[in-house]
Amino acid sequence: MLNPVANALFDRYLGISRLLAGQLDFNSIIQAVAAEISHIIPHDHLDVCIKMLDGKYHIAYESGLATAWSQQPPALLTGSPIRTLLSGEVDFLLSPDACADPRFHFAGAFSSPIVELSLRSRLHVPLKVQGDIIGALSCSSHERDKYSMEDVENARSIADLLAPYFFALRAAEQAKRSAIVETEARAREEGLRLGALKLTEALEAERQRIGMDLHDQTLADLTRLARRMERLSGLPEMHGDALEPLCRTLQQCMHDLRQIIEEAKPTVLQLFGVAEAIENHLERSVRESGLPVAWRMVDETGGALLDLDRTVATALFRIVQEAVNNAIRHGQPKTILVHLRIQGDALSIEISDDGSGLRNGRDKAGHGIGNMKTRARLISAKFEIGGNPGGPGTTAKVVLSMERRHVAEKSA
């Protein structure tokens, strides 16, 4: 005849096995089996500590009292109060009063919940799979000297039931994290590839535009100028009045050529940085538009722009340049504001105007918004554009993590 006590204990173990079925995460398992375990090992606090695959970090899952152990991100194993158990130095830990037990309190130990919640009696056994320690099962009580070696043996039996499930869950979560990381990496790689392709197309279109400007404008003007000079050279006498149109045409050619060169090569950016280049571009664009536009630039970055990688700085300038050009050419605004600031750990550049907004289809020619989005993607920045929430006009915003401000240099 079976011992009634042993028979009851066996039923409890079967109950734990049944409760494990269908549980798909660590917290669900702990909550499901905690009550059944309490019939075997009475406790005020139950937790399972799982080692990460790298062997350096661990994470806790609790039932009963909530402590900082489960509310923190994965912590270093070296700071765990039960590090000797998790490392395999001891087979179990049993303490009549953990609040005063030096094994749980050492330099750097995360043992404050023991004292704060008066977790005096503590029992810890390892979770093992094929001889490897993957974590620990822990029971705690407010009473002193609550547990005995019999409780340790019972805890080991419970740990043997739980360990395979926790091992499988850990492997599944790691596989999921690896799949997510791999998917994100592929998405970033594909995004960068498409972004580089779009930017190459945009640069080719810009090269063609510059060529057309030189051909249709500057070269045409120079051709007319050469013909006039050829006709004048055949005259027996040449008066000063005849040279005046030539001088005006030559000056206009020089102005047009200078503008093409400045748009192709932002020397102010190279010499003085992003803020100076933006301010210079704002002033020149408004002046040359002939429109009564009031412009203002507010720089609240505290000099952070001076430390930008050259490629990142150029991309940011080109985005602002495109946004300003779009506003002036298509929005017909009365005011333009460029606001540079640091928000948390990110650099934010916002370009807002009170013009006619995007409904005019300002991006139909030149694919300017697409170019801005591509430039932002290639430096891992966020870009958004839309109407002003408080009134007419458009706001474009680019946000760059300060951790990414040297990304181009590192990946080069």
GROMACS .gro file of N, CA and C in nm, residues 249-366:
model
  354
  249THR      N    1   2.534   9.121  -7.066
  249THR     CA    2   2.519   8.979  -7.095
  249THR      C    3   2.626   8.897  -7.025
  250LEU      N    4   2.749   8.946  -7.026
  250LEU     CA    5   2.860   8.876  -6.961
  250LEU      C    6   2.837   8.867  -6.810
  251GLN      N    7   2.790   8.975  -6.749
  251GLN     CA    8   2.762   8.975  -6.606
  251GLN      C    9   2.650   8.876  -6.571
  252GLN      N   10   2.548   8.871  -6.658
  252GLN     CA   11   2.439   8.778  -6.635
  252GLN      C   12   2.487   8.634  -6.645
  253CYS      N   13   2.574   8.608  -6.741
  253CYS     CA   14   2.632   8.473  -6.755
  253CYS      C   15   2.710   8.435  -6.631
  254MET      N   16   2.789   8.529  -6.582
  254MET     CA   17   2.869   8.503  -6.461
  254MET      C   18   2.778   8.477  -6.341
  255HIS      N   19   2.669   8.553  -6.330
  255HIS     CA   20   2.575   8.534  -6.219
  255HIS      C   21   2.510   8.396  -6.228
  256ASP      N   22   2.462   8.360  -6.348
  256ASP     CA   23   2.397   8.231  -6.365
  256ASP      C   24   2.493   8.116  -6.338
  257LEU      N   25   2.615   8.129  -6.387
  257LEU     CA   26   2.714   8.024  -6.366
  257LEU      C   27   2.751   8.011  -6.219
  258ARG      N   28   2.762   8.123  -6.151
  258ARG     CA   29   2.793   8.121  -6.008
  258ARG      C   30   2.682   8.051  -5.929
  259GLN      N   31   2.557   8.078  -5.968
  259GLN     CA   32   2.445   8.015  -5.900
  259GLN      C   33   2.446   7.864  -5.920
  260ILE      N   34   2.475   7.821  -6.042
  260ILE     CA   35   2.483   7.676  -6.069
  260ILE      C   36   2.593   7.611  -5.986
  261ILE      N   37   2.707   7.677  -5.978
  261ILE     CA   38   2.821   7.623  -5.902
  261ILE      C   39   2.787   7.617  -5.753
  262GLU      N   40   2.724   7.722  -5.700
  262GLU     CA   41   2.691   7.724  -5.558
  262GLU      C   42   2.592   7.615  -5.521
  263GLU      N   43   2.496   7.590  -5.610
  263GLU     CA   44   2.399   7.484  -5.583
  263GLU      C   45   2.464   7.346  -5.591
  264ALA      N   46   2.565   7.333  -5.676
  264ALA     CA   47   2.632   7.203  -5.691
  264ALA      C   48   2.733   7.177  -5.581
  265LYS      N   49   2.792   7.284  -5.526
  265LYS     CA   50   2.897   7.268  -5.426
  265LYS      C   51   2.879   7.370  -5.315
  266PRO      N   52   2.816   7.331  -5.202
  266PRO     CA   53   2.791   7.425  -5.094
  266PRO      C   54   2.917   7.456  -5.013
  267THR      N   55   2.998   7.549  -5.062
  267THR     CA   56   3.125   7.578  -4.997
  267THR      C   57   3.107   7.633  -4.856
  268VAL      N   58   2.998   7.706  -4.831
  268VAL     CA   59   2.974   7.758  -4.696
  268VAL      C   60   2.959   7.642  -4.597
  269LEU      N   61   2.894   7.535  -4.641
  269LEU     CA   62   2.880   7.416  -4.556
  269LEU      C   63   3.016   7.359  -4.520
  270GLN      N   64   3.104   7.348  -4.618
  270GLN     CA   65   3.236   7.290  -4.594
  270GLN      C   66   3.321   7.378  -4.504
  271LEU      N   67   3.304   7.509  -4.517
  271LEU     CA   68   3.389   7.601  -4.442
  271LEU      C   69   3.337   7.630  -4.302
  272PHE      N   70   3.203   7.646  -4.289
  272PHE     CA   71   3.148   7.696  -4.163
  272PHE      C   72   3.048   7.603  -4.096
  273GLY      N   73   3.005   7.497  -4.161
  273GLY     CA   74   2.914   7.403  -4.098
  273GLY      C   75   2.770   7.418  -4.143
  274VAL      N   76   2.684   7.328  -4.088
  274VAL     CA   77   2.545   7.317  -4.132
  274VAL      C   78   2.466   7.443  -4.103
  275ALA      N   79   2.476   7.496  -3.981
  275ALA     CA   80   2.395   7.611  -3.943
  275ALA      C   81   2.424   7.731  -4.032
  276GLU      N   82   2.551   7.762  -4.054
  276GLU     CA   83   2.588   7.876  -4.138
  276GLU      C   84   2.542   7.853  -4.282
  277ALA      N   85   2.555   7.730  -4.330
  277ALA     CA   86   2.515   7.700  -4.468
  277ALA      C   87   2.365   7.717  -4.485
  278ILE      N   88   2.287   7.671  -4.386
  278ILE     CA   89   2.142   7.686  -4.394
  278ILE      C   90   2.103   7.833  -4.392
  279GLU      N   91   2.163   7.908  -4.302
  279GLU     CA   92   2.130   8.051  -4.293
  279GLU      C   93   2.168   8.123  -4.423
  280ASN      N   94   2.283   8.090  -4.478
  280ASN     CA   95   2.327   8.152  -4.603
  280ASN      C   96   2.232   8.117  -4.717
  281HIS      N   97   2.190   7.989  -4.721
  281HIS     CA   98   2.100   7.947  -4.827
  281HIS      C   99   1.964   8.015  -4.813
  282LEU      N  100   1.915   8.028  -4.691
  282LEU     CA  101   1.788   8.096  -4.668
  282LEU      C  102   1.792   8.239  -4.719
  283GLU      N  103   1.896   8.310  -4.678
  283GLU     CA  104   1.908   8.452  -4.716
  283GLU      C  105   1.918   8.467  -4.867
  284ARG      N  106   2.000   8.385  -4.932
  284ARG     CA  107   2.022   8.396  -5.076
  284ARG      C  108   1.897   8.355  -5.154
  285SER      N  109   1.830   8.247  -5.110
  285SER     CA  110   1.713   8.199  -5.183
  285SER      C  111   1.600   8.300  -5.177
  286VAL      N  112   1.578   8.359  -5.059
  286VAL     CA  113   1.472   8.459  -5.047
  286VAL      C  114   1.506   8.584  -5.128
  287ARG      N  115   1.632   8.626  -5.120
  287ARG     CA  116   1.674   8.746  -5.194
  287ARG      C  117   1.657   8.726  -5.344
  288GLU      N  118   1.702   8.612  -5.395
  288GLU     CA  119   1.696   8.589  -5.540
  288GLU      C  120   1.556   8.560  -5.589
  289SER      N  121   1.464   8.519  -5.498
  289SER     CA  122   1.326   8.494  -5.540
  289SER      C  123   1.252   8.623  -5.570
  290GLY      N  124   1.296   8.733  -5.506
  290GLY     CA  125   1.227   8.861  -5.524
  290GLY      C  126   1.096   8.869  -5.450
  291LEU      N  127   1.064   8.767  -5.369
  291LEU     CA  128   0.938   8.765  -5.295
  291LEU      C  129   0.956   8.829  -5.158
  292PRO      N  130   0.850   8.892  -5.104
  292PRO     CA  131   0.859   8.953  -4.970
  292PRO      C  132   0.844   8.847  -4.860
  293VAL      N  133   0.943   8.761  -4.849
  293VAL     CA  134   0.938   8.652  -4.752
  293VAL      C  135   1.024   8.687  -4.631
  294ALA      N  136   0.962   8.681  -4.514
  294ALA     CA  137   1.037   8.702  -4.389
  294ALA      C  138   1.090   8.566  -4.343
  295TRP      N  139   1.221   8.555  -4.330
  295TRP     CA  140   1.279   8.426  -4.291
  295TRP      C  141   1.355   8.439  -4.159
  296ARG      N  142   1.366   8.326  -4.091
  296ARG     CA  143   1.437   8.326  -3.962
  296ARG      C  144   1.491   8.185  -3.937
  297MET      N  145   1.611   8.178  -3.882
  297MET     CA  146   1.668   8.051  -3.841
  297MET      C  147   1.699   8.057  -3.692
  298VAL      N  148   1.654   7.958  -3.617
  298VAL     CA  149   1.680   7.950  -3.473
  298VAL      C  150   1.768   7.828  -3.447
  299ASP      N  151   1.887   7.851  -3.395
  299ASP     CA  152   1.981   7.742  -3.366
  299ASP      C  153   1.993   7.723  -3.216
  300GLU      N  154   1.936   7.614  -3.165
  300GLU     CA  155   1.942   7.582  -3.022
  300GLU      C  156   2.018   7.452  -2.998
  301THR      N  157   2.115   7.424  -3.083
  301THR     CA  158   2.189   7.298  -3.073
  301THR      C  159   2.314   7.309  -2.987
  302GLY      N  160   2.352   7.430  -2.950
  302GLY     CA  161   2.469   7.446  -2.865
  302GLY      C  162   2.599   7.401  -2.929
  303GLY      N  163   2.610   7.413  -3.060
  303GLY     CA  164   2.733   7.376  -3.130
  303GLY      C  165   2.743   7.230  -3.166
  304ALA      N  166   2.636   7.151  -3.142
  304ALA     CA  167   2.642   7.007  -3.171
  304ALA      C  168   2.657   6.979  -3.320
  305LEU      N  169   2.613   7.073  -3.405
  305LEU     CA  170   2.622   7.052  -3.549
  305LEU      C  171   2.766   7.055  -3.600
  306LEU      N  172   2.853   7.120  -3.524
  306LEU     CA  173   2.992   7.130  -3.569
  306LEU      C  174   3.064   6.996  -3.567
  307ASP      N  175   3.009   6.901  -3.490
  307ASP     CA  176   3.074   6.771  -3.473
  307ASP      C  177   3.020   6.664  -3.568
  308LEU      N  178   2.935   6.706  -3.662
  308LEU     CA  179   2.876   6.609  -3.753
  308LEU      C  180   2.977   6.558  -3.855
  309ASP      N  181   2.962   6.430  -3.891
  309ASP     CA  182   3.039   6.375  -4.002
  309ASP      C  183   3.004   6.452  -4.129
  310ARG      N  184   3.100   6.470  -4.218
  310ARG     CA  185   3.080   6.551  -4.337
  310ARG      C  186   2.966   6.499  -4.424
  311THR      N  187   2.959   6.366  -4.440
  311THR     CA  188   2.853   6.308  -4.522
  311THR      C  189   2.716   6.332  -4.459
  312VAL      N  190   2.707   6.317  -4.327
  312VAL     CA  191   2.582   6.341  -4.257
  312VAL      C  192   2.543   6.489  -4.267
  313ALA      N  193   2.641   6.578  -4.248
  313ALA     CA  194   2.615   6.721  -4.256
  313ALA      C  195   2.564   6.760  -4.395
  314THR      N  196   2.625   6.704  -4.498
  314THR     CA  197   2.583   6.735  -4.636
  314THR      C  198   2.441   6.688  -4.660
  315ALA      N  199   2.407   6.567  -4.612
  315ALA     CA  200   2.272   6.515  -4.631
  315ALA      C  201   2.169   6.603  -4.561
  316LEU      N  202   2.198   6.644  -4.437
  316LEU     CA  203   2.106   6.731  -4.364
  316LEU      C  204   2.088   6.864  -4.436
  317PHE      N  205   2.199   6.922  -4.484
  317PHE     CA  206   2.190   7.049  -4.555
  317PHE      C  207   2.106   7.034  -4.682
  318ARG      N  208   2.128   6.927  -4.756
  318ARG     CA  209   2.054   6.907  -4.880
  318ARG      C  210   1.903   6.892  -4.853
  319ILE      N  211   1.868   6.826  -4.741
  319ILE     CA  212   1.727   6.811  -4.707
  319ILE      C  213   1.665   6.948  -4.679
  320VAL      N  214   1.735   7.030  -4.598
  320VAL     CA  215   1.685   7.164  -4.568
  320VAL      C  216   1.680   7.248  -4.695
  321GLN      N  217   1.784   7.237  -4.777
  321GLN     CA  218   1.789   7.313  -4.902
  321GLN      C  219   1.668   7.281  -4.990
  322GLU      N  220   1.636   7.153  -5.003
  322GLU     CA  221   1.523   7.112  -5.085
  322GLU      C  222   1.391   7.162  -5.026
  323ALA      N  223   1.378   7.154  -4.892
  323ALA     CA  224   1.255   7.199  -4.827
  323ALA      C  225   1.235   7.349  -4.845
  324VAL      N  226   1.343   7.426  -4.830
  324VAL     CA  227   1.335   7.572  -4.848
  324VAL      C  228   1.301   7.606  -4.993
  325ASN      N  229   1.369   7.540  -5.087
  325ASN     CA  230   1.344   7.566  -5.229
  325ASN      C  231   1.198   7.534  -5.265
  326ASN      N  232   1.148   7.420  -5.213
  326ASN     CA  233   1.009   7.384  -5.241
  326ASN      C  234   0.912   7.488  -5.186
  327ALA      N  235   0.941   7.536  -5.063
  327ALA     CA  236   0.853   7.634  -5.002
  327ALA      C  237   0.847   7.762  -5.084
  328ILE      N  238   0.963   7.810  -5.128
  328ILE     CA  239   0.967   7.936  -5.203
  328ILE      C  240   0.908   7.920  -5.342
  329ARG      N  241   0.942   7.813  -5.411
  329ARG     CA  242   0.899   7.795  -5.549
  329ARG      C  243   0.750   7.765  -5.562
  330HIS      N  244   0.698   7.683  -5.468
  330HIS     CA  245   0.562   7.633  -5.484
  330HIS      C  246   0.464   7.684  -5.379
  331GLY      N  247   0.513   7.720  -5.260
  331GLY     CA  248   0.422   7.759  -5.154
  331GLY      C  249   0.387   7.905  -5.149
  332GLN      N  250   0.474   7.992  -5.207
  332GLN     CA  251   0.451   8.137  -5.203
  332GLN      C  252   0.425   8.183  -5.059
  333PRO      N  253   0.515   8.151  -4.964
  333PRO     CA  254   0.488   8.184  -4.824
  333PRO      C  255   0.522   8.329  -4.791
  334LYS      N  256   0.469   8.373  -4.678
  334LYS     CA  257   0.508   8.503  -4.624
  334LYS      C  258   0.623   8.491  -4.525
  335THR      N  259   0.631   8.376  -4.460
  335THR     CA  260   0.738   8.352  -4.362
  335THR      C  261   0.791   8.210  -4.376
  336ILE      N  262   0.921   8.193  -4.348
  336ILE     CA  263   0.986   8.062  -4.342
  336ILE      C  264   1.069   8.058  -4.214
  337LEU      N  265   1.053   7.951  -4.137
  337LEU     CA  266   1.130   7.934  -4.013
  337LEU      C  267   1.202   7.800  -4.017
  338VAL      N  268   1.333   7.804  -3.990
  338VAL     CA  269   1.412   7.681  -3.975
  338VAL      C  270   1.456   7.675  -3.829
  339HIS      N  271   1.418   7.567  -3.761
  339HIS     CA  272   1.445   7.552  -3.618
  339HIS      C  273   1.535   7.431  -3.595
  340LEU      N  274   1.654   7.455  -3.542
  340LEU     CA  275   1.750   7.348  -3.512
  340LEU      C  276   1.759   7.335  -3.361
  341ARG      N  277   1.741   7.212  -3.311
  341ARG     CA  278   1.746   7.194  -3.166
  341ARG      C  279   1.782   7.049  -3.131
  342ILE      N  280   1.814   7.030  -3.004
  342ILE     CA  281   1.842   6.897  -2.950
  342ILE      C  282   1.721   6.855  -2.868
  343GLN      N  283   1.663   6.740  -2.902
  343GLN     CA  284   1.550   6.686  -2.829
  343GLN      C  285   1.589   6.550  -2.772
  344GLY      N  286   1.614   6.548  -2.643
  344GLY     CA  287   1.663   6.424  -2.582
  344GLY      C  288   1.800   6.390  -2.635
  345ASP      N  289   1.811   6.273  -2.698
  345ASP     CA  290   1.940   6.230  -2.754
  345ASP      C  291   1.938   6.241  -2.907
  346ALA      N  292   1.853   6.331  -2.960
  346ALA     CA  293   1.841   6.342  -3.105
  346ALA      C  294   1.852   6.488  -3.150
  347LEU      N  295   1.902   6.505  -3.272
  347LEU     CA  296   1.907   6.635  -3.338
  347LEU      C  297   1.783   6.650  -3.424
  348SER      N  298   1.713   6.763  -3.408
  348SER     CA  299   1.590   6.788  -3.484
  348SER      C  300   1.605   6.915  -3.567
  349ILE      N  301   1.572   6.906  -3.696
  349ILE     CA  302   1.570   7.023  -3.784
  349ILE      C  303   1.430   7.032  -3.844
  350GLU      N  304   1.362   7.143  -3.818
  350GLU     CA  305   1.225   7.161  -3.862
  350GLU      C  306   1.216   7.282  -3.954
  351ILE      N  307   1.159   7.264  -4.071
  351ILE     CA  308   1.142   7.372  -4.169
  351ILE      C  309   0.994   7.395  -4.188
  352SER      N  310   0.944   7.512  -4.148
  352SER     CA  311   0.801   7.539  -4.157
  352SER      C  312   0.777   7.669  -4.233
  353ASP      N  313   0.666   7.673  -4.306
  353ASP     CA  314   0.627   7.793  -4.379
  353ASP      C  315   0.476   7.810  -4.370
  354ASP      N  316   0.428   7.927  -4.406
  354ASP     CA  317   0.284   7.955  -4.401
  354ASP      C  318   0.228   7.970  -4.542
  355GLY      N  319   0.284   7.895  -4.637
  355GLY     CA  320   0.242   7.905  -4.776
  355GLY      C  321   0.116   7.828  -4.805
  356SER      N  322   0.100   7.791  -4.931
  356SER     CA  323  -0.023   7.726  -4.977
  356SER      C  324  -0.031   7.578  -4.941
  357GLY      N  325   0.079   7.521  -4.891
  357GLY     CA  326   0.075   7.382  -4.846
  357GLY      C  327   0.101   7.283  -4.957
  358LEU      N  328   0.086   7.154  -4.925
  358LEU     CA  329   0.117   7.047  -5.020
  358LEU      C  330   0.008   7.022  -5.122
  359ARG      N  331  -0.111   7.077  -5.099
  359ARG     CA  332  -0.221   7.046  -5.191
  359ARG      C  333  -0.197   7.100  -5.331
  360ASN      N  334  -0.099   7.192  -5.346
  360ASN     CA  335  -0.067   7.243  -5.479
  360ASN      C  336   0.018   7.145  -5.559
  361GLY      N  337   0.052   7.032  -5.496
  361GLY     CA  338   0.134   6.933  -5.567
  361GLY      C  339   0.273   6.983  -5.592
  362ARG      N  340   0.331   7.045  -5.487
  362ARG     CA  341   0.460   7.108  -5.506
  362ARG      C  342   0.571   7.010  -5.541
  363ASP      N  343   0.547   6.880  -5.519
  363ASP     CA  344   0.655   6.784  -5.544
  363ASP      C  345   0.642   6.713  -5.677
  364LYS      N  346   0.554   6.759  -5.762
  364LYS     CA  347   0.537   6.689  -5.890
  364LYS      C  348   0.659   6.701  -5.978
  365ALA      N  349   0.729   6.813  -5.969
  365ALA     CA  350   0.848   6.833  -6.053
  365ALA      C  351   0.972   6.813  -5.969
  366GLY      N  352   1.055   6.719  -6.007
  366GLY     CA  353   1.183   6.702  -5.940
  366GLY      C  354   1.185   6.598  -5.832
   0.00000   0.00000   0.00000
